[in-house]
C-alpha angles and dihedrals in degrees: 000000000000112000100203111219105234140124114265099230121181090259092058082058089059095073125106087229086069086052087055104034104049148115113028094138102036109034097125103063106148107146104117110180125128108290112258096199105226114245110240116217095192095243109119105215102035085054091039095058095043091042084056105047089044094049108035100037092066088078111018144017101269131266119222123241105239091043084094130035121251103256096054096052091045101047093024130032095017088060084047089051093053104085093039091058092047101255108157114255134179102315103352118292111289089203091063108027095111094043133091122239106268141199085261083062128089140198126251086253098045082047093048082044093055087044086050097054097038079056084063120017098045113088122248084241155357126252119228110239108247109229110246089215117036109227113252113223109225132109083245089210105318111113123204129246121177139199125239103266120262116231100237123054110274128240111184123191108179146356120210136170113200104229098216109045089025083225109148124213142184128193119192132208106242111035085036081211111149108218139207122209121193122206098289094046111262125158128226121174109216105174152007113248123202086241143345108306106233093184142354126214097203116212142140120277119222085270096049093253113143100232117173123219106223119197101220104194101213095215116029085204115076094251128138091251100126095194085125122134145197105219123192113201139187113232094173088062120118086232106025088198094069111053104058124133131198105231086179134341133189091057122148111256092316108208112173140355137212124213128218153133085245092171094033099234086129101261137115122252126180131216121218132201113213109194096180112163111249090348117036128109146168118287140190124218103206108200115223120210087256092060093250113122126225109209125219131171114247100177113011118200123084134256102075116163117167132002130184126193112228151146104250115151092039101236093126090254122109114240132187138246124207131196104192101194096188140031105006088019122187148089117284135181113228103202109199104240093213087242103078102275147083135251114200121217105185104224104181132011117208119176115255096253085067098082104211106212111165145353134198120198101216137143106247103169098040095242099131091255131103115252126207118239104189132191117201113179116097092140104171099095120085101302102061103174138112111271127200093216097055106102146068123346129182125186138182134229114225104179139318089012096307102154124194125182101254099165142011139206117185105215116161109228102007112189110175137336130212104221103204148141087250101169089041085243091129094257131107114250117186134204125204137198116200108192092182089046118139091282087170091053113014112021092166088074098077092083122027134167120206113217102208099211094163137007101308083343105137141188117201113216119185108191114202104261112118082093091068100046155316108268127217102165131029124192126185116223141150097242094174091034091230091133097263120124104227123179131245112207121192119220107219082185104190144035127021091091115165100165125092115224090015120137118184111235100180134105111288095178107064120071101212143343126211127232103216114207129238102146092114108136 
């Protein structure tokens, strides 16, 4: 995309394009009391900084202000901000035409203020982040096994095993088709899916059939459209296509589900994140005796990513953890309050330009607790530019869900990691895919295993597979059930493309390929 090099000025805000584009990074504003105008003392930056706490801080944890370039917060995510701070666009802005000025809004001379300190105070530019280890380019012990080609370019959404039956499947965007795979790689469509399946939670139904609950996103483009579903199926069904069943439908993007007895009557509910873009939310699907499902909100801003059921404050009740990868972006502990509710704990702020994508709980140090791998790098929102903190985290838990950055990885676009004991040695290992990685520069860095040689001493392998396709989903699986975890990535082959100049060269025509593991020491 070309960022074009000019001054914001108020007339640029009175365009219907603001109306559309806006609020990625303030679309959580709640905070309704009478408005306290802020007394400018004519110095830019001292007003600036404070503008900005007191603004931005209202909705999200703050960017600072040299984490983008100038002339993308001034042509880009300033013009996003706008509405949600009350600044008069074309019209009004329909978003906020029911609601009272709040202490979020601003007036036309604290927003020329904020303009006036990001003019002086943002960098030119952003520096890439330099790797501290250089990737080292071998297969480091995978070896590659590939499908035949299909004859239409491939747009795969997710990748899933079942654990329990070890079955892997595929869906794509555009056919909506969902897929099974045996063990040589041969495809079988099975059903027709509402929309593309971005991710599967696999169970038992009443009967002991596996069914598997597919998150079928509805739009694959972060618009406001809530035509997602949650889809059972019965995949032990003679013809799959026939035994689905809407657990609920209308939900905003939905991109991942978590399955649980939350209220402990014996019966399986299921947690939904719905993304969404400026509306969306987190939502539990209470199961009735009858196997019908009453839904209720249980966080209610948009931007969920990822959520896992769990047990985590050891009280014999399952609880739920969130990964928020926009606006109030962060990870939070939902505790099941035992009468039918949640209450949040926030553990961990990051600002919105971050992009949470995934998160694993796993105890990295040995030390009996659960430690947090973290992906930041989902880069398609209105700030498309390489950024240096997008990567690897790692941090550890260091009691009651006390988290502290231990490692980083920069990564540029990291979309999700596989933390694993991958060469059998005792110690975790991660992968990681990055679907917004330099294409342009460093294409191997779209996939990268971390050797773990040492505690948090890691080596970082690129084996040579851009060439094969752009991957949006990763899965681990034991596809020759010889006791090796190898990896299943998904090629999501065209569109997305953030890069000026840049032309794909990869395979558009295979699904997915299969990393086959032989790292075993």
């Amino acid at each position: 995309m070309t960022i074009k090099k000019s001054t914001l000025t108020i007339s640029s805000l009175l365009s219907f394009s603001a109306i559309i584009a806006g609020l990625a990074l303030f679309n959580s504003c709640k905070h309704k009391q009478a408005y306290q105008p802020y007394k400018l003392t004519g110095d830019v930056i001292v007003d600036g900084k404070n503008l900005v706490q007191l603004k931005c801080t209202r909705c999200h944890s703050l960017v600072p202000v040299d984490a983008l370039p100038k002339d993308v917060w001034l042509n880009h995510t300033l013009v996003n901000m706008a509405p949600s701070l009350h600044i008069s666009t074309y019209g009004g802005s329909s978003y906020f035409k029911n609601d009272p000025l709040d202490t979020a809004g601003a007036t036309i001379a604290e927003w020329t203020a904020i303009l006036d300190y990001y003019k002086k105070a943002a960098p030119d530019t952003v520096l890439p982040a330099k790797k501290p280890i250089p990737l080292m380019n071998d297969w480091a012990g995978f070896t590659l096994k590939k499908p035949a080609p299909v004859s239409y370019t491939s747009f795969t959404t997710m990748v899933a095993t079942n654990p329990a039956t070890h079955k892997l499947y595929s869906a794509d965007a555009v056919d909506e088709k969902l897929n099974i795979w045996d063990s040589n790689l041969k495809m079988d469509s099975i059903a027709k899916l509402p929309s593309a399946a971005v991710d599967v939670t696999f169970g038992k139904d009443s009967l002991g059939h596996n069914v598997g609950f597919f998150s079928c996103i509805g739009r694959m483009a972060p618009i406001d459209f809530p035509n997602g579903k949650v889809v059972k199926v019965n995949l032990d069904a003679k013809v799959v296509n026939n035994d689905q069943t809407y657990i609920a439908s209308d939900l905003p993007r939905p991109v991942g589900t978590a399955v649980g007895d939350f209220n402990k009557d014996g019966l399986q509910d299921i947690v939904v994140c719905g993304q969404g873009k400026f509306k969306g939310g987190v939502y539990l699907l209470k199961q009735n005796k009858d196997h019908t499902y009453d839904q209720q909100t249980i966080y209610d801003k948009p931007g969920a990513a990822q959520a896992l059921a769990g047990d985590f404050n050891n009280d014999g009740w399952t609880d739920v953890m969130l990964l928020t990868g926009s606006g109030d972006e962060g990870l939070w502990l939902l505790l099941n309050d035992k009468n039918g509710g949640f209450t949040t704990r926030n553990l961990l702020h990051f600002p919105p330009v971050y992009g949470s994508s995934s998160f694993q709980l796993v105890d990295m140090d040995h030390d009996g607790k659960l430690d947090l791998v973290l992906t930041c790098g989902y880069n398609y929102r209105d700030s498309r530019i390489l950024k240096p903190y997008h990567g690897l985290y790692i941090f550890t838990n260091t009691g009651n869900w006390n988290f502290k950055q231990r490692w980083f990885y920069p990564i540029n676009g990291c979309t999700k990691a596989i933390a694993a004991d991958f060469d059998g040695d005792g110690d975790i290992d991660i992968a990681t895919i990055a679907f917004f990685a330099d294409m342009k520069n460093t294409p191997a860095e779209e996939f990268i295993y971390f050797e773990q040689s040492k505690p948090f001493d890691f080596k970082p392998h690129a084996p040579p597979i851009s060439q094969y396709g752009h991957w949006m989903c990763m899965e681990m699986t034991d596809l020759n059930n010889d006791g090796q975890p190898d990896l299943v990535l998904g090629n999501y082959a065209d569109g997305f493309m953030f890069q000026d100049g840049f032309k794909p060269n990869w395979d558009k025509h295979l699904p997915l390929v299969v990393l086959e593991n032989h790292t075993k020491k």
